[in-house]
Backbone as ProteinMPNN parsed JSONL, in Angstrom:
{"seq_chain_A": "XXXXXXXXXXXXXXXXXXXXXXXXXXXXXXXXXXXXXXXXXXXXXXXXXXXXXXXXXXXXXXXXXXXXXXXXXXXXXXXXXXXXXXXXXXXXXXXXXXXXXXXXXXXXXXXXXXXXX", "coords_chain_A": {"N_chain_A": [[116.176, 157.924, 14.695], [117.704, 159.36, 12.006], [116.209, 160.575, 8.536], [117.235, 161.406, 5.511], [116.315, 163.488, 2.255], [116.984, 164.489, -0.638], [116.525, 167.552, -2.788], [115.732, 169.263, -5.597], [115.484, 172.39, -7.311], [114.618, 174.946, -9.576], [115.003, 178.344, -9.433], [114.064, 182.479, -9.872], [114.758, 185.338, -8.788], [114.938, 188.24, -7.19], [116.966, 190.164, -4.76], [115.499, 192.31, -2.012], [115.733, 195.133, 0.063], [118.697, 195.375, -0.178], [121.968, 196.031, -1.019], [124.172, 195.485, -3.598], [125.365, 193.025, -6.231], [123.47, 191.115, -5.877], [121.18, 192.067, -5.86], [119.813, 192.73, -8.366], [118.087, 191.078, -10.705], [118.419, 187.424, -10.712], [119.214, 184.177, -11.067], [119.137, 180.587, -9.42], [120.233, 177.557, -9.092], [118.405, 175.096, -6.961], [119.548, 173.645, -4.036], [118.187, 171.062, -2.056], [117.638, 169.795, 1.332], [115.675, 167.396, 2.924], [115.352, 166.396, 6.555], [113.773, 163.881, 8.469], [112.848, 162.511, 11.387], [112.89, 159.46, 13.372], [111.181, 156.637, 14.704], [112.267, 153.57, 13.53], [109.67, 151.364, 11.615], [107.679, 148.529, 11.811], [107.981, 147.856, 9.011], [110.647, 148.142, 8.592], [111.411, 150.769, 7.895], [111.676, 154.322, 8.356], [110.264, 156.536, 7.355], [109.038, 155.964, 4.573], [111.116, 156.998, 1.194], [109.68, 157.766, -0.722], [107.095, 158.756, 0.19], [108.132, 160.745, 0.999], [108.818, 162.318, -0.788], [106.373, 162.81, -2.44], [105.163, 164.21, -0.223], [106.931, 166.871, -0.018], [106.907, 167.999, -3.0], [104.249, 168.228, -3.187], [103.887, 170.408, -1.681], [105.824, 172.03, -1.748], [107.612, 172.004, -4.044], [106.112, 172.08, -6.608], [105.448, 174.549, -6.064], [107.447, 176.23, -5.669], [109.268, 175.417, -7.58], [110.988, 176.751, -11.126], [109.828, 179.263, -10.769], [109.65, 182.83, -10.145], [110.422, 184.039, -7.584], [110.119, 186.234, -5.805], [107.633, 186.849, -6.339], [106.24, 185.273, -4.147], [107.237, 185.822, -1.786], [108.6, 189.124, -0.015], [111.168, 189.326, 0.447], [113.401, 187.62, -1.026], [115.762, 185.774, 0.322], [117.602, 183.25, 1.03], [117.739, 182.433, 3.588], [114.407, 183.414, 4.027], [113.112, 181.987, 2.591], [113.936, 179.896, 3.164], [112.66, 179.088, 6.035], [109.922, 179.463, 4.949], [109.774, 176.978, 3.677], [109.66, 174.952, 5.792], [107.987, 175.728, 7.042], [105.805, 174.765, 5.08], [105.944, 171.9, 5.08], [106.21, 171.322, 7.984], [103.958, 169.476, 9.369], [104.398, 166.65, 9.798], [102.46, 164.82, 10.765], [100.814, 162.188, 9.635], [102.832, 160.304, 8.661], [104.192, 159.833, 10.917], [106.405, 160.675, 11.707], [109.011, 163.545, 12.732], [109.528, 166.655, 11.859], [112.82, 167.224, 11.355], [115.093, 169.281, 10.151], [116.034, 171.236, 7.718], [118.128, 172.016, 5.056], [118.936, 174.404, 3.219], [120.75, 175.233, -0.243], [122.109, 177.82, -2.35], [123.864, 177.764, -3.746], [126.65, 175.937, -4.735], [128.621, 176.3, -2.489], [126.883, 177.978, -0.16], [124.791, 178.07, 1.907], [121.651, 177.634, 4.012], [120.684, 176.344, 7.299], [118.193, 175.106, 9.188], [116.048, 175.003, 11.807], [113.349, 174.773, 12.573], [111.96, 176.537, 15.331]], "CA_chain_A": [[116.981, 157.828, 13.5], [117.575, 160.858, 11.261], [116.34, 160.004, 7.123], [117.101, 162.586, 4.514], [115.625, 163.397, 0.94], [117.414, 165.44, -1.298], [115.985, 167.627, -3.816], [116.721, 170.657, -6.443], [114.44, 173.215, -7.896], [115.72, 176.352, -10.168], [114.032, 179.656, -9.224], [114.827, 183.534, -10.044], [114.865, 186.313, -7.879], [116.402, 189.506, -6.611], [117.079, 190.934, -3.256], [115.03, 193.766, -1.792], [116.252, 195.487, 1.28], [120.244, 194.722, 0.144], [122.876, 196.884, -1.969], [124.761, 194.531, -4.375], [124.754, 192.278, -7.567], [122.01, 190.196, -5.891], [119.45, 192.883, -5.987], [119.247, 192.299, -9.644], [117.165, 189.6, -11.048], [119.059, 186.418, -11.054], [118.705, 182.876, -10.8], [119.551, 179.597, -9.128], [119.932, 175.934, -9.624], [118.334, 175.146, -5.41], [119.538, 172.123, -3.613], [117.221, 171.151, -0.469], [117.894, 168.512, 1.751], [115.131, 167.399, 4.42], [115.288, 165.599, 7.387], [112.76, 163.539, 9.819], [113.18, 161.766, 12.836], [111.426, 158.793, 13.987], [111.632, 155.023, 14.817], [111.867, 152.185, 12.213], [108.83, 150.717, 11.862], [107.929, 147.224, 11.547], [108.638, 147.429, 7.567], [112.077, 148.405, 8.317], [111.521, 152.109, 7.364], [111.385, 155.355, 9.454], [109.632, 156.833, 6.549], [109.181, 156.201, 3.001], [111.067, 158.376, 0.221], [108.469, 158.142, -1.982], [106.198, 159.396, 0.65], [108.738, 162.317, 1.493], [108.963, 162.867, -2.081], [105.571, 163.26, -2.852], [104.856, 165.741, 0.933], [107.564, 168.099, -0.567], [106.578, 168.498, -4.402], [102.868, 169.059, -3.698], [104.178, 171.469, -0.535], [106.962, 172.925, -2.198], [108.036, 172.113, -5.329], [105.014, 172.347, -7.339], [104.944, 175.527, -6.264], [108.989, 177.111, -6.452], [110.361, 175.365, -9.445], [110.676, 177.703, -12.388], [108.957, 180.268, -10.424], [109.755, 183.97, -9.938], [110.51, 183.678, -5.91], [109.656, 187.599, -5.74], [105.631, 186.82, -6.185], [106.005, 184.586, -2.937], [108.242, 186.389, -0.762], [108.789, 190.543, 0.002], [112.57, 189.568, 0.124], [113.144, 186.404, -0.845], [116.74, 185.345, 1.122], [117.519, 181.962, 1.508], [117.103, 182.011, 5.203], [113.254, 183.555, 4.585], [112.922, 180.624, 1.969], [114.083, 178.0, 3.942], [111.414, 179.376, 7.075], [109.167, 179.27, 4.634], [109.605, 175.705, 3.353], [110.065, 174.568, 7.027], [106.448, 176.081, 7.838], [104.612, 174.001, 4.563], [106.282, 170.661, 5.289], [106.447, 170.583, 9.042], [102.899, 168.529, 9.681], [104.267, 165.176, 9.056], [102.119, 163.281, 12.005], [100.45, 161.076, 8.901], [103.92, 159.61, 8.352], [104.681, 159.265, 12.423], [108.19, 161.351, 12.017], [108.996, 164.623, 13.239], [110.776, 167.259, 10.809], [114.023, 167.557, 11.703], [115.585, 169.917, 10.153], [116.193, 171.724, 6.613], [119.075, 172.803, 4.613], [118.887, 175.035, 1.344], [122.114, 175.822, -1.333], [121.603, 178.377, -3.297], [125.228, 177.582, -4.422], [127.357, 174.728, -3.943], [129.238, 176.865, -0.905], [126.423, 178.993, 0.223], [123.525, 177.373, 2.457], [121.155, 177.748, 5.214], [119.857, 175.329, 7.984], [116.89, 175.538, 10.167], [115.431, 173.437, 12.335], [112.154, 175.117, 13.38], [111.369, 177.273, 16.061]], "C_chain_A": [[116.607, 158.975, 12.577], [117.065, 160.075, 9.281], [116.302, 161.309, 6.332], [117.31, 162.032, 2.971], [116.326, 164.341, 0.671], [116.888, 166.031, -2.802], [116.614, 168.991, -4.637], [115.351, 171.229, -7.088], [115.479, 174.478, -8.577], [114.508, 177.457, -10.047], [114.818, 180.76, -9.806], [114.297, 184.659, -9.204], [115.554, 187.02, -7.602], [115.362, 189.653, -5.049], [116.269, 192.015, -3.047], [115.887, 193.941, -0.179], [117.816, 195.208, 1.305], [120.697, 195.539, -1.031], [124.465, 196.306, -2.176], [124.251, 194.133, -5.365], [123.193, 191.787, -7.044], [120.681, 191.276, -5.45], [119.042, 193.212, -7.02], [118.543, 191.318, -10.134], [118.265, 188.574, -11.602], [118.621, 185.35, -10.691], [119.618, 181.974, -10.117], [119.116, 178.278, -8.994], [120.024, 175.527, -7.343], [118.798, 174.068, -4.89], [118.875, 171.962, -2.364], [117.468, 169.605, 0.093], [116.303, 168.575, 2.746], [115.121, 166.241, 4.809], [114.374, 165.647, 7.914], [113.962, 163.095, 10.385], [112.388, 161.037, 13.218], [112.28, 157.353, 13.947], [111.483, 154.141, 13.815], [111.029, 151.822, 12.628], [108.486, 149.321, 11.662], [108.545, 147.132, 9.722], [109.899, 147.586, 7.3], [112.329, 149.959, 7.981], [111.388, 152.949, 8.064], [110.34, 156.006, 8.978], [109.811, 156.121, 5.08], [109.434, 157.254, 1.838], [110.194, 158.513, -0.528], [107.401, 158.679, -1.369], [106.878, 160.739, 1.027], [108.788, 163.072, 0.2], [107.916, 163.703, -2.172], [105.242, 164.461, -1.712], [105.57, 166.987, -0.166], [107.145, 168.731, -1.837], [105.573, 168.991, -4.243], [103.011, 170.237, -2.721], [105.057, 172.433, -1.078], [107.149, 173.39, -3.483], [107.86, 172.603, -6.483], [105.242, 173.84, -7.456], [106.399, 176.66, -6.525], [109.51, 176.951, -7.674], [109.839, 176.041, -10.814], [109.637, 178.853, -12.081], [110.043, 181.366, -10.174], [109.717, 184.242, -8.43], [109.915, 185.219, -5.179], [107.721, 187.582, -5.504], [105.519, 186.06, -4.93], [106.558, 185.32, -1.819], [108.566, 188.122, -1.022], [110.203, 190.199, -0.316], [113.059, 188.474, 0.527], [114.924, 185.616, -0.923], [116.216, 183.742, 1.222], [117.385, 181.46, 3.053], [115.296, 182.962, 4.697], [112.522, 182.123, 3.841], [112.505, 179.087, 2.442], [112.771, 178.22, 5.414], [110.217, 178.85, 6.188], [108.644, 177.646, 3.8], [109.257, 174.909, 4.507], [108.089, 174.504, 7.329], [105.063, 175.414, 6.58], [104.86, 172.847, 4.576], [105.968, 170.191, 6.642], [104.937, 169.624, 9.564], [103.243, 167.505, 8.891], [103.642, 164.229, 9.838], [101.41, 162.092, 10.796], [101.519, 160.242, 8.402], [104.951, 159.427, 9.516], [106.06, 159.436, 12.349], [107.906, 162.693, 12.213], [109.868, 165.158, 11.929], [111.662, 167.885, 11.613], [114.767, 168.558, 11.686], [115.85, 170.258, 8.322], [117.349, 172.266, 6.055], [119.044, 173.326, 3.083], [120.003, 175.669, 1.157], [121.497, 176.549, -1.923], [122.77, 178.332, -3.804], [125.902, 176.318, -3.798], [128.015, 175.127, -2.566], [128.771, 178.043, 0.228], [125.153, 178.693, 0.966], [123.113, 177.565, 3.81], [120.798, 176.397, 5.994], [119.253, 175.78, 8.718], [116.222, 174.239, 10.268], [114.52, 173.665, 13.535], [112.504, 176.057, 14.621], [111.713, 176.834, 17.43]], "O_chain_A": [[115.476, 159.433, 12.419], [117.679, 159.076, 8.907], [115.43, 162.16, 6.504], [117.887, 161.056, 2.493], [116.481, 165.199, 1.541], [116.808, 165.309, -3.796], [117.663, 169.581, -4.377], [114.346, 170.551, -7.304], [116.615, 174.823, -8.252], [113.366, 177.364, -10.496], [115.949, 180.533, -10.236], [113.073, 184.65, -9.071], [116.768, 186.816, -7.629], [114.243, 189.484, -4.564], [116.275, 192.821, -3.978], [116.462, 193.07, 0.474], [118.362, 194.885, 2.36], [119.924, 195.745, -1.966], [125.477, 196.456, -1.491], [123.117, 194.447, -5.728], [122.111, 191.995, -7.594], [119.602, 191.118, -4.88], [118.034, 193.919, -7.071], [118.687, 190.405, -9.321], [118.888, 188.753, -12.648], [117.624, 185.347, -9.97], [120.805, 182.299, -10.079], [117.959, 177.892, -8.825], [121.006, 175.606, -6.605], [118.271, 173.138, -5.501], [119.056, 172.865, -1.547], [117.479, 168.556, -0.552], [115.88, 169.639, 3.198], [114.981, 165.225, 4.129], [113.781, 166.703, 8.139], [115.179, 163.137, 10.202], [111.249, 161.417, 13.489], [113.371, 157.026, 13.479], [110.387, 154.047, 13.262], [110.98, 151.706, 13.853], [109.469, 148.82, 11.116], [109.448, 146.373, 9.371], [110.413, 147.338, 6.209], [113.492, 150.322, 7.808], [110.696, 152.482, 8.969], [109.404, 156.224, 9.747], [110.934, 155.814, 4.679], [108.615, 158.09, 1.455], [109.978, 159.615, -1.032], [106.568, 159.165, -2.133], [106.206, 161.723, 1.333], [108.797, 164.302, 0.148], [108.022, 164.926, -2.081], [105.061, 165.599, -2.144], [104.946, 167.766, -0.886], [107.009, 169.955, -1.842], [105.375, 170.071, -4.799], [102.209, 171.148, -2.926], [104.949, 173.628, -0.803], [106.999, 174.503, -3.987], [108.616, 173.213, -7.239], [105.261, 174.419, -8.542], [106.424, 177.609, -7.309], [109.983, 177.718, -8.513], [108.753, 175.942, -11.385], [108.812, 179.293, -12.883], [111.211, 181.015, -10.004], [108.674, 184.809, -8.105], [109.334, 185.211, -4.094], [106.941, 188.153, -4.743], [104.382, 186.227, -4.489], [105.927, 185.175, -0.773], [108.777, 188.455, -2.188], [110.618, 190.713, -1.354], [113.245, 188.107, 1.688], [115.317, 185.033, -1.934], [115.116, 183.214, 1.389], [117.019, 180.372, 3.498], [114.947, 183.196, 5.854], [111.662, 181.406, 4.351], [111.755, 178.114, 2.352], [112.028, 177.259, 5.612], [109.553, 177.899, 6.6], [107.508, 177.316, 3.461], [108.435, 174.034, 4.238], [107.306, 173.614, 7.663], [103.857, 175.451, 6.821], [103.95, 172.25, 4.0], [105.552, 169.045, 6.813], [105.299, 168.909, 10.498], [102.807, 167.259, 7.767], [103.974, 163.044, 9.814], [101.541, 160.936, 11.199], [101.143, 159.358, 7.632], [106.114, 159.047, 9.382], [106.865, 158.614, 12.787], [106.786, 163.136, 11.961], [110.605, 164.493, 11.202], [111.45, 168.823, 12.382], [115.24, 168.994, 12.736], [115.816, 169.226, 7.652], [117.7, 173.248, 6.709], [119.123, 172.663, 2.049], [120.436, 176.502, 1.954], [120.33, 176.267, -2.195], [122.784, 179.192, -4.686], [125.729, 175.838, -2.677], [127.953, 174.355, -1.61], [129.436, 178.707, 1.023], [124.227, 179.284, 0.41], [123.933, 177.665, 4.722], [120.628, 175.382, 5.319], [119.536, 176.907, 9.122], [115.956, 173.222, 9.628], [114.557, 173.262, 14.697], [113.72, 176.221, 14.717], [111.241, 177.42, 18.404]]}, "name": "protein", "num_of_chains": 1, "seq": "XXXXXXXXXXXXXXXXXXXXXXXXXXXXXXXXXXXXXXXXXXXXXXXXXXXXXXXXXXXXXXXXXXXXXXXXXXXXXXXXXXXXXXXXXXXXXXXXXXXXXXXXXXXXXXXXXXXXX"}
């Protein structure tokens, strides 16, 4: 069974390596979905959001929202983003689901997915 958490962060950043607006410093309001995978367990749950909550914020969140995405990343694309969210979440064996798969908006009609390696 697939369970997804949806979350939002606002970062700012420009493009390196690209010739356009977005290699100016701009911002965005992020939307992130993530998925596991795993069996209900006896409590009825595959996981707990409040345990997916908390993985992501101290993995992620904590550390993108209202940040400058440029100090983390050489060229910080929403596909190197989303790799890079992918690669501080994916150890979920203390919550006996697999990560599934990731999708980041950086606009309501503009989003990546990845689903590891």
């Amino acid at each position: 069974m697939l369970v997804t958490k949806e979350f939002s962060f606002d970062a700012a950043h420009r493009l390196t390596d690209y010739h356009g607006k977005c290699e100016h410093l701009h911002g965005h309001t992020y939307k992130l979905h993530v998925t596991v995978e795993g069996k209900i367990k006896k409590n009825g749950l595959v996981i707990d959001f409040l345990d997916l909550k908390k993985h992501v914020n101290e993995k992620v969140l904590n550390k993108l929202d209202h940040s400058y995405l440029n100090d983390f990343f050489k060229n910080p694309s929403a596909e190197n983003i989303t790799k890079w969210i992918w690669n501080q979440i994916k150890d979920m064996k203390k919550f006996n689901v697999k990560l599934y798969e990731i999708v980041l908006w950086e606009n309501p009609t503009s989003f990546v997915t990845y689903r590891g390696k």
